[in-house]
Amino acid sequence: MRFEASLASLAPDLTVFAPVRDSGMTRDKAIAFAEEKGLPIDVTRKSPYSIDQNLWGRSIETGHLEDIWTAPMDDVYAYTADPAGPREPDEVVLSFADGVPVAIDGQAQSPMEIIVALNARAGAQGIGRLDMVEDRLVGIKSREIYEAPGAISLITAHQELENVCVERDLARFKRQADQRWAELAYDGLWFSPLRKALDAFIDQASIHVTGDVRLGLHAGSAVVTGRRSVVSLCDYELATYDTGDAFDQSLAKGFVELWGLPSKIAAMRDRRAAG
Amino acid sequence: MRFEASLASLAPDLTVFAPVRDSGMTRDKAIAFAEEKGLPIDVTRKSPYSIDQNLWGRSIETGHLEDIWTAPMDDVYAYTADPAGPREPDEVVLSFADGVPVAIDGQAQSPMEIIVALNARAGAQGIGRLDMVEDRLVGIKSREIYEAPGAISLITAHQELENVCVERDLARFKRQADQRWAELAYDGLWFSPLRKALDAFIDQASIHVTGDVRLGLHAGSAVVTGRRSVVSLCDYELATYDTGDAFDQSLAKGFVELWGLPSKIAAMRDRRAAG
Amino acid sequence: MRFEASLASLAPDLTVFAPVRDSGMTRDKAIAFAEEKGLPIDVTRKSPYSIDQNLWGRSIETGHLEDIWTAPMDDVYAYTADPAGPREPDEVVLSFADGVPVAIDGQAQSPMEIIVALNARAGAQGIGRLDMVEDRLVGIKSREIYEAPGAISLITAHQELENVCVERDLARFKRQADQRWAELAYDGLWFSPLRKALDAFIDQASIHVTGDVRLGLHAGSAVVTGRRSVVSLCDYELATYDTGDAFDQSLAKGFVELWGLPSKIAAMRDRRAAG
Amino acid sequence: MRFEASLASLAPDLTVFAPVRDSGMTRDKAIAFAEEKGLPIDVTRKSPYSIDQNLWGRSIETGHLEDIWTAPMDDVYAYTADPAGPREPDEVVLSFADGVPVAIDGQAQSPMEIIVALNARAGAQGIGRLDMVEDRLVGIKSREIYEAPGAISLITAHQELENVCVERDLARFKRQADQRWAELAYDGLWFSPLRKALDAFIDQASIHVTGDVRLGLHAGSAVVTGRRSVVSLCDYELATYDTGDAFDQSLAKGFVELWGLPSKIAAMRDRRAAG
């Protein structure tokens, strides 16, 4: 459906034929049909997972996963090693410029190269496995397994760099914009006017999301252990509590009184109303 | 400030004295003052972390953490073991009724007992460490370390049970309500009218968030491996793709055409406008 | 579609037959079919408007209205008099208890009676006409004329009473909840779980939306001219600026410095980054 | 406070002196002080309104307006004539290019010239009076009267042109962005990073908000009576219901079934859960 919705925007004059859907073939029959016709599909009756995969991640569904109480068996995974396996921890420094990943361990690389490298290194540490029930566009829920070692590592680092470089109100609203953006992508509305407008918001919000984040990679987790930025909003002079403190604590008195004033007035009203 | 804002709502006739803040004592002087007066504080000049702790979690700031590039030293942690330490994995089944945790491994317990138990078991696996820069209410950023093994485990399980039991549109809007709720709690507005109204929303949304979630606890991660609910929205008849499929794929054709229609019309307009 | 979506929730075992839609009848043919079969419809080929009407309002579309540059002709209106006609102004006092209309001009009445009375009185003043292009659920835009004299008057009064009785943060978030609620109603999702949860939010937010609003009704406009409430949040002692002022202006200094601090730090950062 | 917060971003090295606020002068004393010093203020003890005015509008508070049940007396108004006064209706056509007003009645003018012209013409018809209780930044409510004849007329026309030219999902999210933008402007955070990012969103969303809107101006109301745009999303072929209908009604069946499916599944679950 994502392809079809996208094509409708990209080439509205094309007619889409979706024979499996439009002729109502079941999964079993579609597999049989493909085998009969010699179509190169990666699914057999013996390995009945439905798998999508690309650079950004891999998703696996159906088979024994349809029983949502059953833990995934090891044979569903291809991008990630067993998180519990014994191995040495890894550590990586990711660099961003205006929100875009630009270097790994100090080596300038394209975003694609960085994803490839992270898929390998974070995947080797078992990072990026997700097992979740989600809401399909067509209105039903299904359980999906994802593997996205590079994506999860990048997002973890990028989120923390935003914590350092993005102002509070902007960061708070951006969560809503990010959520809506993700809904559009998931819902097949990549070529919608709303995505373009959200992209403009995000591009502006990403200016000065520039710096380095150090991640520890180990045992299934990507963990931020340090971040630095020449455009950080963490002003050491302001943030420290020691003698020489640049933050004027006395201002806080006026702030907190007015900050809490609407709630205080409402509480006084409620009390009076309750008699 | 959270105490003061809360007191303003609970007891608006009280006057708050905040001597450290209002007389502008620096942290150094406040420690000296407390030592001189024999006040029972947990901070010394030698261990200069600022620590808050309670049942739900533990936060640590200042000291070497003020250099945000420096990884936390081991001495900051008290609720959690080293995630990398060798140990056997643990597994736990958490049960919820209408959104509230009610049992652990099949044993009925109060939410408080469950938190205590999870703090011990998840803490022993190194779960629940957070290292992040955040936006203080007073307008500056600072770096905080958190330990919340029980909270992180509970939230992980609860989120997945919501995935199973909460309808899509409700789940999407609830993310906004949850975010706003968290902002209010963080910003010291616990007793605000908005929190009460959000609680009413969340209470209604939590009806039928009932069932069990199995978590693997190991090496710093709490991972969902199964979930079950007698009020699940994952209708096996609807969700399966095999022969006998209850989902009428032919409906999808009409759906996707109308679903993508606004974007398609906009794309046609844009093309015409571009000449 | 709203009926069908609602029936799906109310009586999922019923099958819906929608002969006009499912057999692809055009509007012309549907009218001919109804005339042939003697079905009691209110539409003729000579008066080709498509009209829906009930207690809450009346909507009119098609006919000459399809040319969106053409102003509506007078024959589209039935609930409202010409706003420009000469007549004496009217004035009404509406009373609410916990958000619900309970009296009109001091006479206790049911919400339905109040709507009926306002439809007559506000309609006689030409209030409540809307002429707008809107987004249909099926993905196309169309131009609609609405007449909702009672609804517009009630909503105008209720909004202002909320201004008086609802705390700021709650009022701000409620706008989002109200918008989402309206989208659900428009989109035929009245029986959705999200509407129930939004209702719980709105019910809680409406506690203490209690008092009277005076509206002037004249020449197409319902205008608030006064409001009063025993549970008002407008504390005269706090709000006045005269001598004896209960509002401590000196607190404002601390407030504004911290309120603007995140933007100030970001501005300093931007300047430094720009060199 | 808006000036002070803005200055903090524009010129963080400046110190702001706010003598009336910081020395705690009441309004009475501030007026006396200004009279004594010969400062050119527009307020006297006899006409004790507090008035702000500029090109965009005029706001009036205090005086008899502090009793929120009392209707405003005529002497508060300066930009608008009595809406009830007898006069001929006016009509205006406003033209926009990418969201920006560019012409009035076919004459190219700057946005400022258009505002000035509309202030005169809409003001003469009594348009743009607002009487409302609002939430001040400092946490208290107060009642304000506004006159904004040009602004209200422009916003009315612009909103309807957005209805014609902006895709549905974008229009819905833009309401949230618009609300947040308005909160920032009201709250003195004009120079905040969030406003810049919202501006980028709005700029992108405004591409193709191009065309003409005809407004009737009369008796206090600016009413849209027509709109046209060469980049309209109202495709006549798609929107009409007559024979030759380009909209394939049969698609609607599939759409509505999947659109309502999540609510239907939830309703089935609820029924089963209720026994």
PDB file of C-alpha atoms in Angstrom, chain C residues 249-250 252-253 256, chain D residues 1 4 15-25:
ATOM      1  CA  GLN C 249       5.260  43.227  40.509  1.00  0.00           C
ATOM      2  CA  SER C 250       8.732  42.595  41.856  1.00  0.00           C
ATOM      3  CA  ALA C 252       8.003  39.599  37.612  1.00  0.00           C
ATOM      4  CA  LYS C 253      11.696  40.446  37.377  1.00  0.00           C
ATOM      5  CA  VAL C 256      10.892  37.108  33.054  1.00  0.00           C
TER       6      VAL C 256
ATOM      7  CA  MET D   1       7.825  41.618  29.775  1.00  0.00           C
ATOM      8  CA  GLU D   4      12.442  42.497  28.149  1.00  0.00           C
ATOM      9  CA  THR D  15      20.782  45.622  31.404  1.00  0.00           C
ATOM     10  CA  VAL D  16      17.088  46.406  31.521  1.00  0.00           C
ATOM     11  CA  PHE D  17      15.773  49.001  33.970  1.00  0.00           C
ATOM     12  CA  ALA D  18      12.013  48.755  34.503  1.00  0.00           C
ATOM     13  CA  PRO D  19      11.445  51.386  37.178  1.00  0.00           C
ATOM     14  CA  VAL D  20       7.670  51.062  37.494  1.00  0.00           C
ATOM     15  CA  ARG D  21       7.935  47.330  37.988  1.00  0.00           C
ATOM     16  CA  ASP D  22      11.167  47.115  39.911  1.00  0.00           C
ATOM     17  CA  SER D  23      10.360  49.843  42.402  1.00  0.00           C
ATOM     18  CA  GLY D  24       6.860  48.425  42.850  1.00  0.00           C
ATOM     19  CA  MET D  25       4.939  51.560  41.747  1.00  0.00           C
TER      20      MET D  25
END
